[in-house]
mmCIF file of C-alpha atoms in Angstrom:
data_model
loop_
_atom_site.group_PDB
_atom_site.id
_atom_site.type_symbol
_atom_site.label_atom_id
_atom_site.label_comp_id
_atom_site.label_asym_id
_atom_site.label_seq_id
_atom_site.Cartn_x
_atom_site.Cartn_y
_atom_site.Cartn_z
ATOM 1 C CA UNK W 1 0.000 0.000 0.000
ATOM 2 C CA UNK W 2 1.166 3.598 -0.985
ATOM 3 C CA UNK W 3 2.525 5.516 2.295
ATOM 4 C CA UNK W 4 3.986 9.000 3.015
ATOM 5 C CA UNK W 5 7.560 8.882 3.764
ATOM 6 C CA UNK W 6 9.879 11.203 6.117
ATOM 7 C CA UNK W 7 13.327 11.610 6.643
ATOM 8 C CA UNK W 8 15.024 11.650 8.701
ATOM 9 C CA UNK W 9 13.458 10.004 11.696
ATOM 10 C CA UNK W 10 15.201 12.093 14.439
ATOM 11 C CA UNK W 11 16.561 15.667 14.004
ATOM 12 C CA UNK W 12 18.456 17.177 16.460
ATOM 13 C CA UNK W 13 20.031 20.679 15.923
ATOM 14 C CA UNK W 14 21.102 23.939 17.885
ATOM 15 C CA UNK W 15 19.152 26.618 18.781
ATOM 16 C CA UNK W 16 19.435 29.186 15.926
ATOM 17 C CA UNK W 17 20.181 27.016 13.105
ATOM 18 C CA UNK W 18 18.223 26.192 10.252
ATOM 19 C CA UNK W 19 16.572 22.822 9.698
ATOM 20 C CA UNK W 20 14.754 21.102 6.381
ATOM 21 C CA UNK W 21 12.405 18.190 7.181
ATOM 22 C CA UNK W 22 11.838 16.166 4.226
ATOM 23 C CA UNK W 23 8.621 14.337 2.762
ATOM 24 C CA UNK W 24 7.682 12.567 0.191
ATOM 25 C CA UNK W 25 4.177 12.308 -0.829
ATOM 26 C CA UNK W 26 2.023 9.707 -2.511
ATOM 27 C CA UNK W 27 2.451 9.741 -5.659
ATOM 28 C CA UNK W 28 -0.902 10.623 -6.958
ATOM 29 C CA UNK W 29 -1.600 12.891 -4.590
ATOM 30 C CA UNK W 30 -2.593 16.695 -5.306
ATOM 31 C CA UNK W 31 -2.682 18.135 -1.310
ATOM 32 C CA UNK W 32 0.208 18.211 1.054
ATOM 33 C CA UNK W 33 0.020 19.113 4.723
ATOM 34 C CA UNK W 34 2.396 19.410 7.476
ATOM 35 C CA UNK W 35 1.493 18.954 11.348
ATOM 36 C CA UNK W 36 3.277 18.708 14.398
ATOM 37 C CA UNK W 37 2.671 17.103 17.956
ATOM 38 C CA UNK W 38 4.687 18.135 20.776
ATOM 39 C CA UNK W 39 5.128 15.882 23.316
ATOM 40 C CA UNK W 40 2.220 14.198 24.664
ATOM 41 C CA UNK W 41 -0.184 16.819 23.364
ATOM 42 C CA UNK W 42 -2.400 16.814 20.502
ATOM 43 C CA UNK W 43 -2.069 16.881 16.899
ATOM 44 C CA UNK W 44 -1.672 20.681 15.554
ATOM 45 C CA UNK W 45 -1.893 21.683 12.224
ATOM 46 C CA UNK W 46 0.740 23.350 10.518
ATOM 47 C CA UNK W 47 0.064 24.531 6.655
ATOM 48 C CA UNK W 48 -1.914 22.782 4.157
ATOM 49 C CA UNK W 49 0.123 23.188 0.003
ATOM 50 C CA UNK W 50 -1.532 22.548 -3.366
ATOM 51 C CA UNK W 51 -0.622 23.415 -6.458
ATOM 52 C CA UNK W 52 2.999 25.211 -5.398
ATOM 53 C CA UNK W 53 0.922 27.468 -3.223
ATOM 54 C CA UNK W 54 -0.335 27.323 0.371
ATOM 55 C CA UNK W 55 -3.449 27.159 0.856
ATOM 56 C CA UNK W 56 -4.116 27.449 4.525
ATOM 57 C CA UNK W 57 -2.180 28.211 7.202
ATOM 58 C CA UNK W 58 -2.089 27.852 11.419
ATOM 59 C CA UNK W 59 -1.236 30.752 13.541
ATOM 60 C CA UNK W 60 2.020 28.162 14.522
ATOM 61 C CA UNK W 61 2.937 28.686 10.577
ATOM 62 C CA UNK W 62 4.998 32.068 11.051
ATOM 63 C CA UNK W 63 7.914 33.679 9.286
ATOM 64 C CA UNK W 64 10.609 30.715 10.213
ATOM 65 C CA UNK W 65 8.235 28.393 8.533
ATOM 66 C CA UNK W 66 8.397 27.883 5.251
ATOM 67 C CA UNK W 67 7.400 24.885 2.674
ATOM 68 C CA UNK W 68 8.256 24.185 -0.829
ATOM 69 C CA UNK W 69 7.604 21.088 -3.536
ATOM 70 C CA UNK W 70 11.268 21.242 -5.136
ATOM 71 C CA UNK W 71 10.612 18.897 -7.367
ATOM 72 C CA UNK W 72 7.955 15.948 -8.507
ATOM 73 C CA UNK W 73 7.785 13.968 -5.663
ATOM 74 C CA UNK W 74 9.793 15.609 -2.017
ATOM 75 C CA UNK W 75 7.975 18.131 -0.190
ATOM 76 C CA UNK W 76 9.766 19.811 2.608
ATOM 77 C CA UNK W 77 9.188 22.109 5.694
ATOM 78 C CA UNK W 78 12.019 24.116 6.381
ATOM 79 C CA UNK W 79 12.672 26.226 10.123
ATOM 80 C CA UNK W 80 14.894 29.432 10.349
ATOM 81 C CA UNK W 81 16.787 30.093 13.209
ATOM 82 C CA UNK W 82 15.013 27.185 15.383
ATOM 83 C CA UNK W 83 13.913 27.738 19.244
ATOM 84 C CA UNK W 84 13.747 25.817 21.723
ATOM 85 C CA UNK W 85 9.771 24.781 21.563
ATOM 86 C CA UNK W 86 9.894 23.815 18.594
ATOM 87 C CA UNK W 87 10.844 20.538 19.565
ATOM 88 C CA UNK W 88 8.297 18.139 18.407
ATOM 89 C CA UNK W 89 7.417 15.726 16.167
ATOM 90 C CA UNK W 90 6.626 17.043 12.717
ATOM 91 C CA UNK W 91 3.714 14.741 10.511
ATOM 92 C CA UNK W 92 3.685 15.258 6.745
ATOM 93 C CA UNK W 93 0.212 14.310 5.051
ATOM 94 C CA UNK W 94 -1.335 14.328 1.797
ATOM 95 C CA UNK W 95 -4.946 13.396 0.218
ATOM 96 C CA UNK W 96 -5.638 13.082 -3.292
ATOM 97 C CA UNK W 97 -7.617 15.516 -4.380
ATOM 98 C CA UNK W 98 -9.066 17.167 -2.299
ATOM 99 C CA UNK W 99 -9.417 18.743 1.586
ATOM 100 C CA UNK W 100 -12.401 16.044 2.281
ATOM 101 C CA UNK W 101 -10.727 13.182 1.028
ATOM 102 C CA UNK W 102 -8.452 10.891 3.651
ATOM 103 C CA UNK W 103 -5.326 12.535 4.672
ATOM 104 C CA UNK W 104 -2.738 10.015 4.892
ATOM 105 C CA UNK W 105 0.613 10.181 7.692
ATOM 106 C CA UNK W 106 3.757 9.580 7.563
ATOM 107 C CA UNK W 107 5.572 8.482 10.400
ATOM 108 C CA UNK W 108 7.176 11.501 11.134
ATOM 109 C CA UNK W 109 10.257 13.634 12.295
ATOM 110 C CA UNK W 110 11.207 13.959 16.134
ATOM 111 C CA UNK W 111 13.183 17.604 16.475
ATOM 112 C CA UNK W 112 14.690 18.043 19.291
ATOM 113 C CA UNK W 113 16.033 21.685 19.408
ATOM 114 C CA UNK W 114 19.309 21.949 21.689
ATOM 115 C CA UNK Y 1 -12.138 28.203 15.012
ATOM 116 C CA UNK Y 2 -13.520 25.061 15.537
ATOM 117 C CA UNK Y 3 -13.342 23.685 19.575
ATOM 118 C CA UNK Y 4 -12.841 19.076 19.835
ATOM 119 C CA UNK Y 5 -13.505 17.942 23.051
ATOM 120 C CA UNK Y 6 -12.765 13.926 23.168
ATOM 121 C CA UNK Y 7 -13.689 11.718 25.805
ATOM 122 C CA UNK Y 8 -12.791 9.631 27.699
ATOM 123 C CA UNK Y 9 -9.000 10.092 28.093
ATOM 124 C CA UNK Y 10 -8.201 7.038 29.435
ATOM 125 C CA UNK Y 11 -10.281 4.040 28.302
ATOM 126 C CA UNK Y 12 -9.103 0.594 29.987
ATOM 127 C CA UNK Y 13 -10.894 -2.686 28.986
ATOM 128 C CA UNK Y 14 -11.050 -6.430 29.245
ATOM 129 C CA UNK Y 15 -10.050 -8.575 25.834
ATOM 130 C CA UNK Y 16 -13.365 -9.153 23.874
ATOM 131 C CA UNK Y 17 -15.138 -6.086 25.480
ATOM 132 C CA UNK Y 18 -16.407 -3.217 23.421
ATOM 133 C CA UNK Y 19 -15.319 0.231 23.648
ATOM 134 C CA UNK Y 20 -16.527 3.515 22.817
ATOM 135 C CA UNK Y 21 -15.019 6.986 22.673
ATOM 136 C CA UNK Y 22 -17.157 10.210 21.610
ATOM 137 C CA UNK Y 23 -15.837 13.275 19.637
ATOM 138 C CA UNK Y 24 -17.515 16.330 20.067
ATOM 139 C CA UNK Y 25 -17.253 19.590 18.069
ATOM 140 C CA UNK Y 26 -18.496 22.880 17.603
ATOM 141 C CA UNK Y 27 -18.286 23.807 14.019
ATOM 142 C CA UNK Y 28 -21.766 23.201 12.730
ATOM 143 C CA UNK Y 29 -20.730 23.321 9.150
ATOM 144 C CA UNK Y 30 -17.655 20.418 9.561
ATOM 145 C CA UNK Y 31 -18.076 17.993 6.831
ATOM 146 C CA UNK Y 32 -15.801 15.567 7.206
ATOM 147 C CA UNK Y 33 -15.154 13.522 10.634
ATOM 148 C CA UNK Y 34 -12.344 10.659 10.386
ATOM 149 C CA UNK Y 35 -10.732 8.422 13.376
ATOM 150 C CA UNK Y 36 -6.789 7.793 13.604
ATOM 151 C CA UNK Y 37 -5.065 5.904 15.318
ATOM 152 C CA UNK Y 38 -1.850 5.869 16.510
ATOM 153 C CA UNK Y 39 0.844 3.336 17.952
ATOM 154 C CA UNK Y 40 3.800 4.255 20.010
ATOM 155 C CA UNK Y 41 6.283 6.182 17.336
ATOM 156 C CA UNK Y 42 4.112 6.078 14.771
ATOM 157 C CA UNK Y 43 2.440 8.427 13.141
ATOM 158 C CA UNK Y 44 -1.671 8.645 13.111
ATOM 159 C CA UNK Y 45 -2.472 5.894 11.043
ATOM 160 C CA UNK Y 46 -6.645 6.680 9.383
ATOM 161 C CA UNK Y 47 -8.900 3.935 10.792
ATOM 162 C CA UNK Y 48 -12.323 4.933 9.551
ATOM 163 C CA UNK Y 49 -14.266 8.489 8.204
ATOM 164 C CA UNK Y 50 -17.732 9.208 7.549
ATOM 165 C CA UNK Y 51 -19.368 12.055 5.918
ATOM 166 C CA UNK Y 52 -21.863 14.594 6.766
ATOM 167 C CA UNK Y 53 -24.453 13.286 4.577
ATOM 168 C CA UNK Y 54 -24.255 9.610 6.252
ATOM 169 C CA UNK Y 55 -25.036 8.480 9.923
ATOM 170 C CA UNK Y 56 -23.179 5.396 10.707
ATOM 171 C CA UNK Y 57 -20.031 3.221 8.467
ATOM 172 C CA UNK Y 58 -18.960 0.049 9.590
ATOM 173 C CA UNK Y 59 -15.662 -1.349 8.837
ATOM 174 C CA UNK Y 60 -15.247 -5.421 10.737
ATOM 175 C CA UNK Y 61 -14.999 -4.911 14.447
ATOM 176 C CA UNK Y 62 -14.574 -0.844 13.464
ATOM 177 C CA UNK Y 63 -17.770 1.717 13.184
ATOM 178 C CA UNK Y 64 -18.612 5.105 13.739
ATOM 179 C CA UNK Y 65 -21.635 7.055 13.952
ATOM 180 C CA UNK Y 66 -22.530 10.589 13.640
ATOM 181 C CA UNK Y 67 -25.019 12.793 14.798
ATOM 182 C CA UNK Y 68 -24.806 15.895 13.154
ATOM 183 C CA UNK Y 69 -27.737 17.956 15.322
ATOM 184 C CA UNK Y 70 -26.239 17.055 18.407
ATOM 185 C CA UNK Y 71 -22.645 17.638 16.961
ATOM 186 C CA UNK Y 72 -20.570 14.855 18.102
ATOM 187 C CA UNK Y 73 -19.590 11.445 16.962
ATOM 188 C CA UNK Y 74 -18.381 8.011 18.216
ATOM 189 C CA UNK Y 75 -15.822 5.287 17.672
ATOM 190 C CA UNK Y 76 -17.436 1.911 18.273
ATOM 191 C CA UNK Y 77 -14.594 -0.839 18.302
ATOM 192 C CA UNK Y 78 -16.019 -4.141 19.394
ATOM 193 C CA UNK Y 79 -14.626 -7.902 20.108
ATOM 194 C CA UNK Y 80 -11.322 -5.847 21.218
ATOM 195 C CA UNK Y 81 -7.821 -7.599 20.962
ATOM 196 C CA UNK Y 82 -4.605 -6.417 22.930
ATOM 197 C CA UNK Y 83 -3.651 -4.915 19.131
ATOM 198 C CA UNK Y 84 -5.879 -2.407 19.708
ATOM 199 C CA UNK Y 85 -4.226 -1.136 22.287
ATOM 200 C CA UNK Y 86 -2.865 2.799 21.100
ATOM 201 C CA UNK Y 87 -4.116 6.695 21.385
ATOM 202 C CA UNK Y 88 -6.975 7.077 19.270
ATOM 203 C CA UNK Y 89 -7.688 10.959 18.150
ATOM 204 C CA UNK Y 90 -11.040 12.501 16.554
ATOM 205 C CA UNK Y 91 -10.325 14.914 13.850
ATOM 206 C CA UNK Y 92 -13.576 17.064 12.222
ATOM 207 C CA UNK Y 93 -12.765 18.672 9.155
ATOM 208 C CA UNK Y 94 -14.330 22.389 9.847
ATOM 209 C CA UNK Y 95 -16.584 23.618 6.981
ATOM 210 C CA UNK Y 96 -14.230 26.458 6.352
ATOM 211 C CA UNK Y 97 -10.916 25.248 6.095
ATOM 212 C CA UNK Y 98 -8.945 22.133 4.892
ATOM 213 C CA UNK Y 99 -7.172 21.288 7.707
ATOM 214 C CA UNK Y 100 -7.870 18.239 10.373
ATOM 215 C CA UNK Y 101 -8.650 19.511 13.959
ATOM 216 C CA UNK Y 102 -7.820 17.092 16.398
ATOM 217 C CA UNK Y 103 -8.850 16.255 19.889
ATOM 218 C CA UNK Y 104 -6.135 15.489 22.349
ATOM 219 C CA UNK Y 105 -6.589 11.801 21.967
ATOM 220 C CA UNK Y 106 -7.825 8.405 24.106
ATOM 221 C CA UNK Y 107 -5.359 5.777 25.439
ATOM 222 C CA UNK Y 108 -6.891 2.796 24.698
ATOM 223 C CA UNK Y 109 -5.669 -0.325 26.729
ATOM 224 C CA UNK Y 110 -6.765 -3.601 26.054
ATOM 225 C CA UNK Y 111 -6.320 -6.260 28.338
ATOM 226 C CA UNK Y 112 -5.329 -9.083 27.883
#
């Protein structure tokens, strides 16, 4: 069965630096999302991406977040000049068409900011 | 924005018993209301969805049933198995937007 993959597995970086998680979608899908869970807390949405543009985003999604679709198939979430709480674990997503159709996880990214 | 309450927290039960954990949410025009589950280091994994214009799926040992009026729906797992065992989360699709909103999850434990 098709999944979403992530790499890598386990981040960790310093305080300040810059940081690319990487995804890659399945391949017939159209909508890309990213979400992150901190610690034993709920699921929080991030920014949803479809056709190279975003199409929603949290108030979490501010001007150290960015995404971009490089190419065909990766989709990536990159962090400027990391803090400390954003240590979490960061969940990539797509669907296939559209926003009501299944969104489907990868297994996701632990950053741990030092 | 849209407010998920989830309930119970904690859910303990025997091997074979049923269990049931509600979802309920506040955006009357949310369209879209799946289950996930997820496993220790895992990410949520979908388990079943139903849509605003039906009242109850079934999937095996997996259903879950909607009431729109009332604004809340329910994860029915029955004959459980150890396997089962995991954090289960709600997630309502508001009406507005095309993001998930999720509730801050059950601990299911099945025992053996």
């Amino acid at each position: 069965e098709p999944e979403v993959t992530q790499t890598p597995s386990h981040q960790v970086t310093q305080m300040g630096q810059e940081v690319i998680l990487r995804c890659v979608p399945i391949s017939n899908h159209l909508y890309f999302y990213w979400y992150r869970q901190i610690l034993g807390q709920k699921v929080e949405f991030l920014v949803s991406f479809y056709n190279n543009e975003i199409s929603e985003k949290s108030e979490i999604f501010d001007d150290q977040f960015s995404v971009e679709r490089p190419d065909g198939s990766n989709f990536t979430l990159k962090i400027r000049s990391t803090k400390l709480e954003d240590s979490a674990m960061y969940f990539c997503a797509s669907s296939e068409w559209g926003t009501i159709q299944p969104q489907h996880f990868g297994d996701g990214t632990r950053l741990s900011i030092l | 924005g849209e407010n998920v309450e989830q309930h119970p927290s904690t859910l303990s039960v025997q091997e074979g018993d049923s269990a049931v954990i509600k979802c309920t949410y506040s955006d009357s025009a949310s369209n879209y209301f799946p289950w996930y589950k997820q496993e220790l280091g895992k990410g949520p994994q979908l388990i079943i969805d139903i849509r605003s214009n039906v009242g109850e799926k079934k999937d095996q040992r997996i259903a879950v049933t909607l009431n729109k009026t009332a604004k809340h729906f329910s994860l029915h797992i029955t004959e459980t198995q150890p396997e089962d065992s995991a954090v289960y989360f709600c997630a309502p699709r508001g009406g507005s937007q095309g993001n998930l909103i999720f509730g801050k999850g059950t601990k299911l434990s099945v025992k053996p």
